[in-house]
Coordinates of C-alpha atoms in Angstrom, one line a residue:
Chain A
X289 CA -18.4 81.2 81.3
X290 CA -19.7 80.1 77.5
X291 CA -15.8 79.8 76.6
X292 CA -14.9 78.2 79.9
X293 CA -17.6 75.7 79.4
X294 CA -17.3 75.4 75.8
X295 CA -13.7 74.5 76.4
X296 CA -14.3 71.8 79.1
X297 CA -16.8 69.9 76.9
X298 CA -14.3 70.1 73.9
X299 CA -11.5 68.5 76.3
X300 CA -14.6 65.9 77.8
X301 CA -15.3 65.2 74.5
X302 CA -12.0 64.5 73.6
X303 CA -11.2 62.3 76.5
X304 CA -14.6 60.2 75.9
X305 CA -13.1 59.6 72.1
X306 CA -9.4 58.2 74.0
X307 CA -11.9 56.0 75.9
X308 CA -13.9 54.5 73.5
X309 CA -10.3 54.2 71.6
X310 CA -9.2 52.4 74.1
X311 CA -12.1 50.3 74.5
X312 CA -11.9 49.1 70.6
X313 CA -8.4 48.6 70.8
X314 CA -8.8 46.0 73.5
X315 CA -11.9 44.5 71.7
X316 CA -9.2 44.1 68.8
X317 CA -6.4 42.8 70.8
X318 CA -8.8 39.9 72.2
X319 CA -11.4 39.2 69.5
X320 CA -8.1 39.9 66.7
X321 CA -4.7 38.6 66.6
X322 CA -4.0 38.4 70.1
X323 CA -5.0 36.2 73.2
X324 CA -5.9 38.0 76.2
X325 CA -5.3 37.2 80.0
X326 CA -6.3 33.2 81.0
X327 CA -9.7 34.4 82.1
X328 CA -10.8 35.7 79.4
X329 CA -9.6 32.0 77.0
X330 CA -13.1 30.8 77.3
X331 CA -14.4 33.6 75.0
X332 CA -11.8 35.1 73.4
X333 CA -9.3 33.7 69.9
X334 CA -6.9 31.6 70.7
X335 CA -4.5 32.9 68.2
X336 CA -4.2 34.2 64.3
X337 CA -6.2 31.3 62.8
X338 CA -5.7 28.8 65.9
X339 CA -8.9 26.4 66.4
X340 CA -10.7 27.4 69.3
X341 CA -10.7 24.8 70.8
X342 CA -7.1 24.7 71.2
X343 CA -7.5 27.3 74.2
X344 CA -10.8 25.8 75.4
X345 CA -10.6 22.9 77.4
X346 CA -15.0 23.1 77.9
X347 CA -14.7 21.9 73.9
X348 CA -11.8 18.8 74.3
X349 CA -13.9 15.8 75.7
X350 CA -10.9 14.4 76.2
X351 CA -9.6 17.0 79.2
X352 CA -9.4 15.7 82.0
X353 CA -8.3 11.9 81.1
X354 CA -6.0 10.2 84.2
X355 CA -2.7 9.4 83.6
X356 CA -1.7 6.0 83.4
X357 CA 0.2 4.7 86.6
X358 CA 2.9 3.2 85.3
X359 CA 5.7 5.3 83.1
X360 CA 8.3 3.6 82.1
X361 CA 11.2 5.7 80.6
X362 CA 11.6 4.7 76.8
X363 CA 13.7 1.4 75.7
X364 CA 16.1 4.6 74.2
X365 CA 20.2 5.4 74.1
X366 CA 21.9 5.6 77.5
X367 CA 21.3 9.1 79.6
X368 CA 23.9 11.4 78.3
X369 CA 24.6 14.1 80.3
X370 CA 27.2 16.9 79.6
X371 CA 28.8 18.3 82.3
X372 CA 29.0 22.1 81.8
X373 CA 28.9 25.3 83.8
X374 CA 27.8 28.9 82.4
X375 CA 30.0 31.4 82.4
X376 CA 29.9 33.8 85.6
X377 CA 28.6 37.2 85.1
X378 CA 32.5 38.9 85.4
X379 CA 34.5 35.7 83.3
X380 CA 35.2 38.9 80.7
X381 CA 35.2 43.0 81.5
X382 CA 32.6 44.0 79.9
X383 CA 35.0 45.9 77.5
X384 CA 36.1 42.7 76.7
X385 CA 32.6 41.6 75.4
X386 CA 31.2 44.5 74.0
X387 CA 34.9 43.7 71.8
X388 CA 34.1 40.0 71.3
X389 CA 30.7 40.5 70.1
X390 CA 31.3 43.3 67.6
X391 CA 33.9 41.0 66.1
X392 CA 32.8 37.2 66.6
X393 CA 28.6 38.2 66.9
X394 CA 26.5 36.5 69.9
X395 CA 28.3 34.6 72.2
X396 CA 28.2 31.3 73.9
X397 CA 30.5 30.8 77.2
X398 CA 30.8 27.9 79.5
X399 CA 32.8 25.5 80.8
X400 CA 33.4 21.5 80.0
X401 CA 33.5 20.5 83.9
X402 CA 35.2 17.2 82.8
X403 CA 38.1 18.4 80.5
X404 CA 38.8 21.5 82.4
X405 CA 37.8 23.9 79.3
X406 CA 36.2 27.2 78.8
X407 CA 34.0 27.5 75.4
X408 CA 33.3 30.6 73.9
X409 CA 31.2 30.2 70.7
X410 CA 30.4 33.2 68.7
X411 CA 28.0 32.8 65.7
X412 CA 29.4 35.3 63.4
X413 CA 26.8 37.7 62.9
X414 CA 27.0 41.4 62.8
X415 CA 25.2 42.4 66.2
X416 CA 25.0 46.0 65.1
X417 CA 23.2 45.9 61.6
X418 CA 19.4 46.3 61.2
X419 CA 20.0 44.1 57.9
X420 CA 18.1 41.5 57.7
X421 CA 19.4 38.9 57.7
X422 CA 22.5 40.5 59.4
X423 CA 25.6 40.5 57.3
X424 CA 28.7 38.6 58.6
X425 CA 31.1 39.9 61.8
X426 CA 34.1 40.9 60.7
X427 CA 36.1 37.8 63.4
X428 CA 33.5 35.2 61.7
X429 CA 32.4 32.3 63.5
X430 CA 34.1 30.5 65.9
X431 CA 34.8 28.3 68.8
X432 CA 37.5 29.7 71.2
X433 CA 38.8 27.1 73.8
X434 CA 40.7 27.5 77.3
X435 CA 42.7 24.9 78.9
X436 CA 43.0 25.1 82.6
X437 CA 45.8 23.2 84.4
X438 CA 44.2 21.1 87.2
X439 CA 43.8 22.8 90.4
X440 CA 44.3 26.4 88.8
X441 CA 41.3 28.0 90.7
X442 CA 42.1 31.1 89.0
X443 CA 41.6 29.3 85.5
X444 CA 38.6 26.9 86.8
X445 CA 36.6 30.0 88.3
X446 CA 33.3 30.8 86.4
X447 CA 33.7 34.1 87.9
X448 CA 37.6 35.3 88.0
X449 CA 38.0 37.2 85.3
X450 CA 39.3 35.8 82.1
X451 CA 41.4 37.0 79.4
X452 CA 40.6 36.1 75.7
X453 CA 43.8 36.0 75.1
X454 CA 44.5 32.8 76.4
X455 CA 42.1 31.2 74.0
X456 CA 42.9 29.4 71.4
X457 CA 40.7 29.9 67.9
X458 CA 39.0 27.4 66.2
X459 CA 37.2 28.3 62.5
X460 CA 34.4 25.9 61.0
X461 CA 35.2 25.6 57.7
X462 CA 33.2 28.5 56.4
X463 CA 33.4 31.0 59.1
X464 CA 33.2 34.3 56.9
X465 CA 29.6 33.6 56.1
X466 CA 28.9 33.8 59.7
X467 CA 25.2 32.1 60.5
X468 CA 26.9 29.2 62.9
X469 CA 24.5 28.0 65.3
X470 CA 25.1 25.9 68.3
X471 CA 23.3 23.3 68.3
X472 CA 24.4 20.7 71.5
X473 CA 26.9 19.3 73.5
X474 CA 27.3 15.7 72.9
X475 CA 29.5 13.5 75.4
X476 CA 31.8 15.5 77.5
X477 CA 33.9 17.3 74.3
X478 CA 32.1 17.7 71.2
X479 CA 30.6 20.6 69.9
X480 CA 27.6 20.0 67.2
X481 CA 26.8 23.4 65.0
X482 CA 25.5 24.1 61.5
X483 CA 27.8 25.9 59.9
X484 CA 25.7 28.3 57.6
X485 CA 24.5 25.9 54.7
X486 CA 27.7 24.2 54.1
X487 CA 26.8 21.7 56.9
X488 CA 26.5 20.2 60.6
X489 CA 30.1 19.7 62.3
X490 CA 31.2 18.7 65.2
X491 CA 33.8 19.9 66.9
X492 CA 36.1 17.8 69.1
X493 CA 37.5 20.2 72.1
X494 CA 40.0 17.3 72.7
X495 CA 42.1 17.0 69.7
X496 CA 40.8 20.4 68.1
X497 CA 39.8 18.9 65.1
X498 CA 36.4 19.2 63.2
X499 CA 33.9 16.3 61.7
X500 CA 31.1 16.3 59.3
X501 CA 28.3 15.3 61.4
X502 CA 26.2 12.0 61.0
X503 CA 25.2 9.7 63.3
X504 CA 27.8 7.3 62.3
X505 CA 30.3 9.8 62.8
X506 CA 28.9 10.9 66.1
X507 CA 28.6 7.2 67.3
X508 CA 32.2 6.7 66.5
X509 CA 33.3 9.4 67.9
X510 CA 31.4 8.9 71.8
X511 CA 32.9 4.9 71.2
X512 CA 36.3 6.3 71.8
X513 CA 37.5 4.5 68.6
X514 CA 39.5 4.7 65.4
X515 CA 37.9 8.7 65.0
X516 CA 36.5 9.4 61.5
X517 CA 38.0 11.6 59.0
X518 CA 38.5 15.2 60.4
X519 CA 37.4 17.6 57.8
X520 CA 39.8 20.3 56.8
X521 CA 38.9 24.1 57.9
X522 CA 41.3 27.3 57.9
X523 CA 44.0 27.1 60.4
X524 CA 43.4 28.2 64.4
X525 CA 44.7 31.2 65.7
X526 CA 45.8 32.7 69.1
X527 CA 42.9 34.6 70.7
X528 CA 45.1 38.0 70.3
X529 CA 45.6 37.2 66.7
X530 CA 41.9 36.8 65.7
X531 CA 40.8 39.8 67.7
X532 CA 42.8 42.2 65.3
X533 CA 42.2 40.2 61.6
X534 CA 39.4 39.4 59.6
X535 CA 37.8 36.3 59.1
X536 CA 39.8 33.8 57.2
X537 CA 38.7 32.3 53.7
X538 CA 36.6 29.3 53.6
X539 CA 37.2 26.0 53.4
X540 CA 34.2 25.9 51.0
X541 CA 35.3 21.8 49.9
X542 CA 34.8 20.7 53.2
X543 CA 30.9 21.7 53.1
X544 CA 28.1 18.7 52.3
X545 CA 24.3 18.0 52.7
X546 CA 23.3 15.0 54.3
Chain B
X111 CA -34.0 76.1 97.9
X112 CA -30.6 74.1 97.1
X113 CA -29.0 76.0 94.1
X114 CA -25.6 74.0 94.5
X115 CA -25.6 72.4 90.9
X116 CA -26.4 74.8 89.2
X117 CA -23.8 77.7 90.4
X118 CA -21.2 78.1 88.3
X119 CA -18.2 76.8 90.9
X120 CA -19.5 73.7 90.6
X121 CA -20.0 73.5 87.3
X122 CA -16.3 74.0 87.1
X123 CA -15.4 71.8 89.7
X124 CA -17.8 69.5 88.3
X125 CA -16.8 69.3 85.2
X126 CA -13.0 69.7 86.3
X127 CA -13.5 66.3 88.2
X128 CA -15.4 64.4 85.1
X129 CA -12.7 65.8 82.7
X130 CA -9.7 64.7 84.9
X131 CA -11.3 61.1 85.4
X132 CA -12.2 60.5 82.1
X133 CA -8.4 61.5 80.7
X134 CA -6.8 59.4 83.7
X135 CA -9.3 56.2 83.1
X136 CA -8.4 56.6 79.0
X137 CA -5.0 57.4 79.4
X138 CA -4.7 54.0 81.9
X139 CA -6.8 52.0 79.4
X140 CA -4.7 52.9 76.4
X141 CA -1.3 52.5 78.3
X142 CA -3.3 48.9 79.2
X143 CA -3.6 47.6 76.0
X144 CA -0.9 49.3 74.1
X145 CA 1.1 47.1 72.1
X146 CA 3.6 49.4 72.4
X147 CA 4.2 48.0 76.6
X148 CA 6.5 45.3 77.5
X149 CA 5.4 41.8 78.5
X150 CA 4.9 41.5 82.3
X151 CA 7.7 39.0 83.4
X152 CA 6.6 35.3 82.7
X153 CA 5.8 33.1 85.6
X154 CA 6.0 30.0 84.0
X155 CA 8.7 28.6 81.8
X156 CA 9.6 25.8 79.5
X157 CA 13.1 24.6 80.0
X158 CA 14.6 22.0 77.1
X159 CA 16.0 18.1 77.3
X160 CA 17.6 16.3 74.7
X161 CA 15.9 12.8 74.4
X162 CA 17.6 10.5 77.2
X163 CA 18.3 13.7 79.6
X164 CA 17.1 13.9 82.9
X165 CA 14.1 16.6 83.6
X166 CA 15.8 20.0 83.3
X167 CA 17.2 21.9 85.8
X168 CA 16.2 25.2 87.7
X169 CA 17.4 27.4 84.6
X170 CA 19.7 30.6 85.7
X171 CA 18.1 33.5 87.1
X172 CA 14.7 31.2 88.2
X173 CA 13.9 30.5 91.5
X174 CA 11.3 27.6 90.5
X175 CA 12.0 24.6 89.0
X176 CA 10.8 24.5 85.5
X177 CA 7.3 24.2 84.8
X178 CA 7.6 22.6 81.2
X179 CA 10.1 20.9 78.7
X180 CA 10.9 20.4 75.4
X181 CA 12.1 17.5 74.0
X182 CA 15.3 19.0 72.3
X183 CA 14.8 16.8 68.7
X184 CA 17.2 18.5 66.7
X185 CA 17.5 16.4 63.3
X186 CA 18.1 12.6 62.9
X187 CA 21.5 13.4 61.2
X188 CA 22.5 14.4 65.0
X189 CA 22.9 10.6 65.6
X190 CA 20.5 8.1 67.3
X191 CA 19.5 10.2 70.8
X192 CA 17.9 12.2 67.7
X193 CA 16.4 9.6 65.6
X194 CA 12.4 9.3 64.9
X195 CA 11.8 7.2 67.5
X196 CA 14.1 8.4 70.3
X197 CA 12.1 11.4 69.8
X198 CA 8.4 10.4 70.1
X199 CA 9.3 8.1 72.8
X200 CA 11.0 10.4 75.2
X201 CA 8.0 13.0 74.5
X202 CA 5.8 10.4 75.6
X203 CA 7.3 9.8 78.3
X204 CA 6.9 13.7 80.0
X205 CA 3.8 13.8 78.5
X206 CA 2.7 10.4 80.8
X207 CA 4.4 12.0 83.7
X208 CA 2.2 14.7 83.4
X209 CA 4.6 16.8 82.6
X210 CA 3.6 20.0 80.0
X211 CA 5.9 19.4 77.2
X212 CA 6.6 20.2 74.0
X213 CA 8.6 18.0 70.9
X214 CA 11.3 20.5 69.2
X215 CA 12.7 20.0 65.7
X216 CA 15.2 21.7 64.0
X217 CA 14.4 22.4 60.5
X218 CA 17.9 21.8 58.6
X219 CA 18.5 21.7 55.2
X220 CA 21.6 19.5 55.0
X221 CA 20.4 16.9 56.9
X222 CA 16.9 15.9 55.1
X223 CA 14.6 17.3 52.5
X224 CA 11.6 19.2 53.3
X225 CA 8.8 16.3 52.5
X226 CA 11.7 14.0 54.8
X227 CA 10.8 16.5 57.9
X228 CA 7.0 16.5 56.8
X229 CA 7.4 12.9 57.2
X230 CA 9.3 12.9 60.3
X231 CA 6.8 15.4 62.3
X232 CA 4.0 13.6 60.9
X233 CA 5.3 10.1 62.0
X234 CA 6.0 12.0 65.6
X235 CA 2.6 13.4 65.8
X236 CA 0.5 10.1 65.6
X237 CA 2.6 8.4 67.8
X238 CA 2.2 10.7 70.5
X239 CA -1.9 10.5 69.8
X240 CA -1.5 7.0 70.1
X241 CA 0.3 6.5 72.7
X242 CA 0.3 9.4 75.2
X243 CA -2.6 8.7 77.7
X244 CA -4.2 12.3 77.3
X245 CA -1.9 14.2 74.8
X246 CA -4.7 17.1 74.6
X247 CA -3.9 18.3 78.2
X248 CA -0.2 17.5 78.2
X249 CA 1.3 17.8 74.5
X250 CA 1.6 21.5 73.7
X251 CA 2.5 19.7 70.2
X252 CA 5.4 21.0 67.8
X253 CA 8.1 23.2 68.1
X254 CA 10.0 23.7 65.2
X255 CA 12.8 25.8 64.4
X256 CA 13.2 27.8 61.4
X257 CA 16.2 29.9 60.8
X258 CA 17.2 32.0 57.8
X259 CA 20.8 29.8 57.9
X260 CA 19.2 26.6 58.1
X261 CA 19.3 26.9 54.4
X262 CA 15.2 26.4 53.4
X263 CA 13.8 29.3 51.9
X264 CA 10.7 31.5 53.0
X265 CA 8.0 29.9 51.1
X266 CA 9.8 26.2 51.7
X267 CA 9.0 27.3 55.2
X268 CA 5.4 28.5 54.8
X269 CA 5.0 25.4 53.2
X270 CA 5.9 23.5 55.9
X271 CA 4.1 25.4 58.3
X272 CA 0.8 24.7 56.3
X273 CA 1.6 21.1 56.6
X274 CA 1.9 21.2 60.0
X275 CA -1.1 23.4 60.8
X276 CA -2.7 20.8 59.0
X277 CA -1.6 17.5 60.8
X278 CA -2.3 19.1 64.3
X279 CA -5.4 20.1 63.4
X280 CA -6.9 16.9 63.8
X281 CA -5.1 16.4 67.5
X282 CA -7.5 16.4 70.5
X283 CA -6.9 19.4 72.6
X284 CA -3.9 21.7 73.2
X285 CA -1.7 20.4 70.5
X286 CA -0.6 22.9 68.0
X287 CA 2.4 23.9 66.5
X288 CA 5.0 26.7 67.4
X289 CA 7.3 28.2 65.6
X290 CA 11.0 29.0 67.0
X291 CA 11.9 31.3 63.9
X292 CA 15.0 33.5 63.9
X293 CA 13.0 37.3 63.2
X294 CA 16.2 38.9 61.8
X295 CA 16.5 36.2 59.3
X296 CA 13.9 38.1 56.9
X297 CA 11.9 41.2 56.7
X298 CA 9.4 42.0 58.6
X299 CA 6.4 41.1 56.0
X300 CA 8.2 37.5 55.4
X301 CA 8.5 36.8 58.6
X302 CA 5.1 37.5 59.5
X303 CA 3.9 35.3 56.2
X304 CA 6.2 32.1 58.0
X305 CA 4.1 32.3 60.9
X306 CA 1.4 31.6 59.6
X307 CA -1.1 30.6 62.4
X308 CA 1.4 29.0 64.6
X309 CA 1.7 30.4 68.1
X310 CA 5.2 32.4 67.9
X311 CA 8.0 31.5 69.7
X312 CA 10.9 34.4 68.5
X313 CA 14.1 33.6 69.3
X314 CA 14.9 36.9 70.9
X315 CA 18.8 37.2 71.3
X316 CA 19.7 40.2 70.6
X317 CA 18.7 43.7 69.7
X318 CA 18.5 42.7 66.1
X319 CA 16.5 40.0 66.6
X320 CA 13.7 41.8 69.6
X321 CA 13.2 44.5 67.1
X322 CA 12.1 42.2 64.7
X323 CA 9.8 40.9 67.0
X324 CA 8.3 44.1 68.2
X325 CA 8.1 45.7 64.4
X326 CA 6.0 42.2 63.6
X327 CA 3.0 43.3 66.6
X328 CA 3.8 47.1 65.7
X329 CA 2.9 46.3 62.0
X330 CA 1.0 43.4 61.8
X331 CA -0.5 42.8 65.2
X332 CA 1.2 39.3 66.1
X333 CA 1.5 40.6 69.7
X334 CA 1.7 37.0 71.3
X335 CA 5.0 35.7 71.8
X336 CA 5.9 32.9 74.3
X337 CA 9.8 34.4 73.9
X338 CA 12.6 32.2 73.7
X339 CA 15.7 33.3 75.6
X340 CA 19.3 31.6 75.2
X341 CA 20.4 31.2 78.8
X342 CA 24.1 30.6 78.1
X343 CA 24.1 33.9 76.0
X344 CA 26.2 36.5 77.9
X345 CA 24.7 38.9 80.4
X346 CA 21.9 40.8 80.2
X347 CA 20.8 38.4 77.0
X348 CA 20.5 35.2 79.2
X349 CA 18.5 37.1 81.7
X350 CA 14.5 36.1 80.8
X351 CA 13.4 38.7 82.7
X352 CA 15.7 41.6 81.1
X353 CA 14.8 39.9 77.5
X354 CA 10.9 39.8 78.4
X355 CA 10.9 43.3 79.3
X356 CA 12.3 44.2 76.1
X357 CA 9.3 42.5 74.5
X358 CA 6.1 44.3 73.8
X359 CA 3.0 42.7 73.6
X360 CA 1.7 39.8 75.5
X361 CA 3.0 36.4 77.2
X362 CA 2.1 33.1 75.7
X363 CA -0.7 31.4 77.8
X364 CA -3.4 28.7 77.8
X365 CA -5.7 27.3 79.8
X366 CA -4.6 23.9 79.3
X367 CA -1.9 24.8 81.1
X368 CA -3.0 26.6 84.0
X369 CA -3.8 30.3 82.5
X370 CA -0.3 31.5 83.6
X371 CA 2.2 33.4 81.2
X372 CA 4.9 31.5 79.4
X373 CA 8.9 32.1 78.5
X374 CA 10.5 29.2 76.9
X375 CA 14.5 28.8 78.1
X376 CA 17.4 27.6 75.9
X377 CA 20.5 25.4 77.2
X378 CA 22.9 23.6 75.0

């Protein structure tokens, strides 16, 4: 009976220790670097180093203020609104993308609505490496485009499944460094990323050229104008043809800051 | 005479019972507050404009319009939608239609120097205090995205961060600053020195970048993340609710806001 009990208050013990664990482990959560549930804002930090009061709308004597009752929207540049779709959940097998991804990195896809176009962007980083930051994909970046033909359902469906092989390849102009981020869509066609630290470019789905972005350049571009100077980048490729070769050399002269 | 407590059956059964509540109410409390858990799915989301757009859409795989935007700001070098004062004046103008919002800006090195964006989010910020009617309930403040590619370095970062931290800490009340940093850009020690004391807002794309985020509250304790999900990524990364699961730790909230948990949403 000694052992049996002896035992049990050895295992109670042990449980009452996990409590009171837990108990200081919440205590740190909340009183720590973390913010608990809404409920407990009033007492609790509002963040690593965050003011208080930046949780706590008892301590803003402002709270509570009406809002005026007119709002005029801002005396700004015409509504721009880009006209895209996302890419259905079955546009590629998902062979297809696990392929893609290992070879191009993290990838955009949707469609321009108005120019009948599928986008695929991928940013060229290695999705499989721990490194940090992640070393380049061996595709590089790119942006891939699909023309459809007017009234080709089979083409214009988000959904039907899609072959990358009727892509055609686009390269910024330093696309084996990988790091290209998508940034917007501007207009109905062009295509604003930062290309790494070699610059912002636009990329024009239209005439498949690229532009060193500025707002001049951007301005002249939506006018429908005399274009600006394309910058020069490493030649397209088929979408079969860039799924079995590396990324091509950069076009390192075409980079800028500013 | 009632000997019940003291026979020896129920001392066992007694002390069965105590034992087996006390390891099933630590056991619960641990699994509770373990770091180690995935966020419960956000309820509330922010959804991004670029200045001169229309309120966002329902994003995919919401039911609910979006609770919250951000003013998309990019840099001015993105032409005049994105210019100083396209920017302030279109975040005024959710912020006055009582909308939650928050003012994003891309920090890129090729378009403007570092003291250039200090100026630029400095020149945002007191225009908002001037001219939103109550900014403290509506203006979550500054978003700012810092990515290892973006081409400033850690400490240019930190530094900026610190310059921020200290323009919005004379705001009235919400305001603050987040920070939209790419984890896998750095290790995790930099990454969590670049945070500063900004409320985090990872960019969690991949499995790269979510175990990034997860070794940061594993090692360091930043266990708050209002997580930002790309929703034109491919499937299951545009998916908030797959991406949230994969995040342990705890939903942004704030009682300026309502007290409800926050995922921020990504469109081009």
């Amino acid at each position: 009976m000694k052992v049996l009990i002896g035992r049990k208050v050895t295992i109670f013990s042990l449980a009452a220790a996990l409590l009171l664990g837990g108990v200081a482990l919440i205590l740190e959560q909340y009183l720590g670097s973390s913010q608990g549930s809404a409920a407990d804002q009033t007492i609790l930090s509002c963040g690593r180093g965050v003011p208080s009061e930046k949780c706590n709308p008892s301590l803003d004597p402002t709270y509570g203020t009406p809002l005026p009752s007119s709002n005029p929207v801002p005396n700004a540049p015409a509504p721009q609104s880009p006209n895209t779709t996302n890419c259905g959940a079955n546009f590629f097998s998902q062979q297809e993308i696990t392929d893609l991804q290992g070879r191009f990195g993290m990838l955009h896809c949707f469609g321009l609505l108005d120019t009948n176009q599928w986008v695929v962007i991928g940013n060229g980083e290695s999705i499989n490496s721990t490194d940090t930051p992640p070393p380049a994909s061996v595709g590089g970046s790119i942006i891939a485009v699909e023309t459809c033909a007017p009234g080709d359902a089979a083409c214009l469906g988000a959904n039907t499944q899609h072959s990358f092989s009727q892509f055609s390849v686009f390269y910024p102009p330093e696309p084996s460094t990988g790091n290209m981020t998508f940034m917007t869509m501007t207009g109905t066609s062009l295509i604003d990323v930062t290309d790494g630290t070699c610059g912002s470019f636009t990329f024009n789905t239209t005439n498949e050229e690229w532009y060193a972005t500025s707002p001049s350049s951007i301005a002249e571009l939506l006018s429908g104008g005399t274009p600006p100077s394309a910058v020069l980048s490493p030649p397209s490729a088929t979408g079969s043809a860039a799924t079995t070769r590396n990324a091509p050399n950069s076009v390192s002269t075409s980079c800028f800051t500013g | 005479m009632k000997k019940l407590k003291f026979e020896p059956g129920f001392v066992k059964f007694g002390m069965n019972r105590a034992v087996t509540a006390l390891v099933i109410i630590a056991t619960s409390s641990l699994l509770l507050i373990n770091p180690a858990s995935a966020q419960t799915t956000p309820a509330n989301y922010l959804f991004n404009s670029y200045p001169s757009q229309a309120y966002p859409p329902t994003a995919p795989y919401e039911s609910t319009a979006p609770d919250g935007i951000v003013v998309e700001g990019l840099y001015p070098c993105e032409g005049s939608y994105y210019s100083i004062s396209s920017v302030e004046q279109w975040t005024v103008h959710w912020a006055n239609a009582g909308d939650d919002t928050v003012t994003e800006i891309s920090a890129y090195a090729s378009c403007q120097t570092l003291s250039a964006y200090e100026s630029e989010l400095n020149q945002i910020t007191k225009y908002v205090e001037a001219n939103a009617t109550n900014p403290g309930k509506y203006w979550g403040g500054l978003m700012i995205d810092e990515e290892g590619g973006y081409g400033f370095s850690a400490s240019q970062l930190e530094t900026l961060n610190l310059y921020i931290q200290n323009i919005m800490s004379s705001t009235t009340g919400l305001s603050w600053y987040f920070t939209e940093i790419e984890p896998n850009s750095w290790n995790t020690a930099t990454y969590n020195t670049i945070l500063e004391s900004s409320w985090a807002d990872p960019e969690s794309y991949s499995t790269s970048t979510i175990g990034d985020v997860n070794a940061e509250c594993t090692t360091y304790g930043m266990c708050t993340n209002m997580v930002e999900v790309d929703t034109e990524f491919a499937y299951p990364y545009d998916d908030y609710a797959y991406v949230t699961g994969q995040v342990n730790g705890t939903a942004w909230t704030n009682s300026y806001w309502g007290g409800a948990y926050w995922a921020n949403l990504w469109r081009s």
